[in-house]
CSV table of C-alpha atoms in Angstrom, one decimal:
chain,number,residue,atom,x,y,z
A,1,MET,CA,17.3,27.8,-6.9
A,2,TYR,CA,19.2,25.1,-8.6
A,3,GLN,CA,21.6,23.0,-6.7
A,4,ALA,CA,24.6,21.0,-7.8
A,5,MET,CA,24.2,17.3,-8.5
A,6,PRO,CA,24.3,15.3,-5.3
A,7,GLU,CA,27.7,13.6,-4.8
A,8,HIS,CA,26.3,10.1,-4.9
A,9,LEU,CA,24.9,10.7,-8.4
A,10,LYS,CA,28.1,12.1,-9.9
A,11,PRO,CA,30.1,9.8,-12.1
A,12,GLU,CA,33.3,8.5,-10.7
A,13,ARG,CA,35.3,10.3,-13.3
A,14,PRO,CA,34.5,12.7,-16.0
A,15,GLY,CA,33.1,11.0,-19.1
A,16,PHE,CA,32.4,7.3,-19.5
A,17,ASP,CA,35.1,4.7,-20.1
A,18,LEU,CA,33.7,2.4,-22.8
A,19,ALA,CA,36.5,-0.1,-22.4
A,20,THR,CA,35.7,-0.9,-18.8
A,21,ALA,CA,32.1,-1.4,-19.6
A,22,GLU,CA,33.0,-4.4,-21.9
A,23,ALA,CA,29.9,-3.5,-23.9
A,24,ARG,CA,29.1,-6.0,-26.7
A,25,LEU,CA,26.3,-7.3,-28.9
A,26,ILE,CA,25.6,-11.0,-29.2
A,27,VAL,CA,24.1,-11.7,-32.6
A,28,HIS,CA,21.7,-14.7,-32.9
A,29,ARG,CA,20.7,-15.9,-36.4
A,30,ALA,CA,18.9,-19.0,-37.3
A,31,ASP,CA,21.2,-21.8,-38.7
A,32,LEU,CA,24.3,-19.6,-38.0
A,33,PRO,CA,26.7,-19.6,-35.1
A,34,GLU,CA,26.4,-16.9,-32.5
A,35,VAL,CA,28.7,-13.9,-33.0
A,36,THR,CA,29.9,-11.5,-30.3
A,37,LEU,CA,30.9,-8.0,-31.4
A,38,PRO,CA,32.5,-5.6,-28.9
A,39,ILE,CA,31.3,-2.0,-28.9
A,40,GLU,CA,34.4,0.0,-29.1
A,41,ARG,CA,33.2,3.4,-30.2
A,42,PRO,CA,30.5,5.8,-28.9
A,43,GLU,CA,28.5,5.3,-32.1
A,44,PHE,CA,27.8,1.9,-33.6
A,45,LEU,CA,25.7,1.5,-36.9
A,46,ILE,CA,23.7,-1.6,-37.8
A,47,GLY,CA,22.4,-2.2,-41.3
A,48,ARG,CA,22.5,-4.2,-44.5
A,49,ALA,CA,25.2,-2.1,-46.3
A,50,VAL,CA,28.6,-3.7,-46.6
A,51,GLU,CA,30.4,-0.4,-46.0
A,52,GLY,CA,29.8,2.3,-43.5
A,53,VAL,CA,28.2,0.2,-40.8
A,54,ASP,CA,29.7,-1.7,-37.8
A,55,LEU,CA,27.4,-4.7,-38.0
A,56,THR,CA,26.2,-5.9,-41.4
A,57,LEU,CA,23.1,-8.1,-41.5
A,58,ASP,CA,22.5,-9.9,-44.7
A,59,ASP,CA,18.7,-9.8,-44.5
A,60,ASP,CA,16.1,-8.3,-46.9
A,61,LEU,CA,14.1,-7.0,-43.9
A,62,VAL,CA,17.1,-4.8,-42.9
A,63,SER,CA,17.6,-1.3,-44.3
A,64,ARG,CA,21.1,-0.2,-45.5
A,65,GLN,CA,21.5,2.0,-42.3
A,66,HIS,CA,18.8,0.5,-40.1
A,67,ALA,CA,19.7,1.5,-36.5
A,68,LYS,CA,22.3,3.4,-34.5
A,69,LEU,CA,23.6,2.5,-31.0
A,70,THR,CA,25.2,5.4,-29.1
A,71,VAL,CA,26.6,5.8,-25.6
A,72,ASN,CA,26.7,9.2,-23.8
A,73,GLU,CA,29.3,10.5,-21.3
A,74,ARG,CA,27.2,9.1,-18.4
A,75,GLY,CA,27.2,5.6,-19.7
A,76,TYR,CA,23.7,5.3,-21.1
A,77,PHE,CA,23.4,3.2,-24.3
A,78,ARG,CA,20.7,4.3,-26.6
A,79,LEU,CA,19.4,2.3,-29.6
A,80,GLU,CA,17.6,4.4,-32.3
A,81,ASP,CA,15.8,3.4,-35.4
A,82,LEU,CA,17.1,5.4,-38.4
A,83,GLY,CA,13.7,5.5,-40.2
A,84,SER,CA,13.9,2.0,-41.4
A,85,THR,CA,11.0,0.3,-43.2
A,86,ASN,CA,10.6,-2.6,-40.8
A,87,GLY,CA,11.8,-1.0,-37.6
A,88,VAL,CA,13.4,-2.3,-34.4
A,89,GLN,CA,11.4,-4.8,-32.3
A,90,TYR,CA,11.7,-4.9,-28.5
A,91,GLU,CA,9.6,-7.3,-26.4
A,92,GLY,CA,7.2,-7.7,-29.4
A,93,ARG,CA,6.7,-4.0,-30.0
A,94,ARG,CA,8.2,-1.7,-32.6
A,95,VAL,CA,10.3,1.0,-31.0
A,96,LYS,CA,11.9,4.2,-32.4
A,97,ARG,CA,14.4,4.5,-29.6
A,98,LEU,CA,15.4,2.5,-26.6
A,99,THR,CA,17.8,3.0,-23.6
A,100,LEU,CA,19.5,-0.4,-23.3
A,101,VAL,CA,20.5,-2.1,-20.1
A,102,ASP,CA,22.5,-5.3,-19.6
A,103,GLY,CA,20.6,-8.3,-20.9
A,104,ASP,CA,18.2,-6.5,-23.2
A,105,VAL,CA,17.3,-8.3,-26.4
A,106,PHE,CA,16.0,-6.6,-29.5
A,107,GLU,CA,15.3,-7.7,-33.1
A,108,ILE,CA,16.2,-6.2,-36.4
A,109,GLY,CA,14.7,-8.2,-39.3
A,110,ASP,CA,15.1,-11.9,-38.6
A,111,THR,CA,18.1,-11.3,-36.3
A,112,ARG,CA,17.9,-11.4,-32.5
A,113,ILE,CA,20.6,-9.2,-30.9
A,114,GLU,CA,21.4,-9.3,-27.2
A,115,PHE,CA,23.1,-6.3,-25.5
A,116,ARG,CA,25.6,-7.0,-22.7
A,117,ALA,CA,27.7,-4.6,-20.6
A,118,LYS,CA,29.3,-4.3,-17.2
A,119,PHE,CA,29.1,-0.8,-15.9
A,120,LYS,CA,28.5,1.1,-12.8
A,121,ARG,CA,26.9,4.5,-13.3
A,122,PHE,CA,26.8,5.7,-9.7
A,123,VAL,CA,29.2,5.6,-6.7
A,124,GLU,CA,27.9,3.5,-3.9
A,125,THR,CA,27.3,5.4,-0.7
A,126,ALA,CA,27.5,4.2,2.8
A,127,ALA,CA,24.2,3.2,4.3
A,128,ARG,CA,22.5,6.1,6.1
A,129,PRO,CA,21.3,5.6,9.6
A,130,LYS,CA,17.5,5.6,10.0
A,131,ALA,CA,16.2,9.0,11.2
A,132,PRO,CA,14.5,9.0,14.6
A,133,PRO,CA,10.7,9.6,14.5
A,134,ARG,CA,9.8,13.3,14.5
A,135,GLN,CA,8.6,14.7,17.8
A,136,ASP,CA,7.2,18.0,16.4
A,137,SER,CA,4.4,16.4,14.3
A,138,VAL,CA,0.9,17.6,14.7
A,139,PHE,CA,-0.2,14.0,14.8
A,140,ALA,CA,1.9,13.1,17.8
A,141,ASP,CA,-0.9,13.8,20.2
A,142,LEU,CA,-3.6,12.0,18.3
A,143,ASP,CA,-4.7,8.5,19.3
A,144,ILE,CA,-5.4,7.0,15.9
A,145,PRO,CA,-6.9,3.5,16.1
A,146,ALA,CA,-5.4,0.7,14.1
A,147,PRO,CA,-7.6,-0.7,11.3
A,148,ARG,CA,-9.6,-3.8,12.2
A,149,ALA,CA,-7.9,-7.0,11.0
A,150,GLU,CA,-11.1,-8.7,9.8
A,151,SER,CA,-13.6,-7.3,7.4
A,152,VAL,CA,-17.3,-7.2,8.2
A,153,HIS,CA,-18.4,-7.8,4.6
A,154,GLY,CA,-15.5,-9.6,3.1
A,155,ASP,CA,-12.0,-8.5,1.9
A,156,GLU,CA,-13.4,-6.0,-0.5
A,157,ASN,CA,-14.3,-3.6,2.3
A,158,PHE,CA,-10.9,-3.8,4.1
A,159,GLY,CA,-12.5,-3.7,7.5
A,160,TRP,CA,-14.8,-0.7,6.7
A,161,ASP,CA,-18.3,-1.2,8.1
A,162,PRO,CA,-20.8,0.7,5.8
A,163,GLU,CA,-23.7,0.4,8.4
A,164,GLN,CA,-21.5,2.0,11.1
A,165,ALA,CA,-20.4,4.7,8.7
A,166,ARG,CA,-24.0,5.5,7.7
A,167,ALA,CA,-25.1,5.7,11.3
A,168,GLN,CA,-22.2,8.1,12.1
A,169,ALA,CA,-23.0,10.2,9.1
A,170,GLN,CA,-26.7,10.4,10.1
A,171,ALA,CA,-25.8,11.3,13.7
A,172,ALA,CA,-23.5,14.1,12.4
A,173,GLU,CA,-26.2,15.5,10.1
A,174,ALA,CA,-29.1,15.3,12.6
A,175,PRO,CA,-29.8,18.7,14.2
A,176,GLU,CA,-28.9,18.8,17.8
A,177,GLN,CA,-32.0,18.7,20.1
A,178,PRO,CA,-32.0,21.3,22.7
A,179,PRO,CA,-31.7,19.8,26.1
A,180,ALA,CA,-35.0,19.1,27.8
A,181,PRO,CA,-35.8,21.7,30.5
A,182,GLU,CA,-35.1,20.4,33.9
A,183,ALA,CA,-38.3,19.8,35.9
A,184,GLU,CA,-38.3,22.3,38.7
A,185,GLU,CA,-39.3,21.1,42.0
A,186,PRO,CA,-42.3,23.0,43.3
A,187,GLU,CA,-41.4,25.5,45.8
A,188,GLU,CA,-42.8,24.9,49.2
A,189,PRO,CA,-45.0,27.8,50.3
A,190,GLU,CA,-43.5,29.9,52.9
A,191,PRO,CA,-45.3,29.6,56.2
A,192,VAL,CA,-47.8,32.4,56.7
A,193,GLU,CA,-47.5,34.0,60.0
């Protein structure tokens, strides 16, 4: 049975307000001043073309329409490679798509682009009191010994003694010996009359 989304995971209001997120891209190019571009629409195109893109990069390593940045109604920013020749690099790896968080840096061609945004996806909830320990546990009556602090054979054994374990296993596998018959005391003969 499906349940409704928990209250603390629901967005504060329907949809996502892009203006309050103050989402922006900070463009870093060698020998050029840093440029900051606000993201004002739910779809933002990056490429080499002069028209039809939101961020034009004059770089031979960049395709005409290289990548697309979108934001959904819950406030997740997604960067997607549009089938470019040289791709999008993130942390030294080529990626086809990437969900961005504040502070992520990716590269398109020779351009380093930093994503910045201020947003809160979830409503903060009051701290819940810690639940008391359960009293109906099947383990409540067991006396479980604490592990030994020191190791017999070094740290790799974490306090486990293989000799002791071997002896216990052998004792468990050994057939039980029937108890020795008790020696009967000889009966005293009855006096003869």
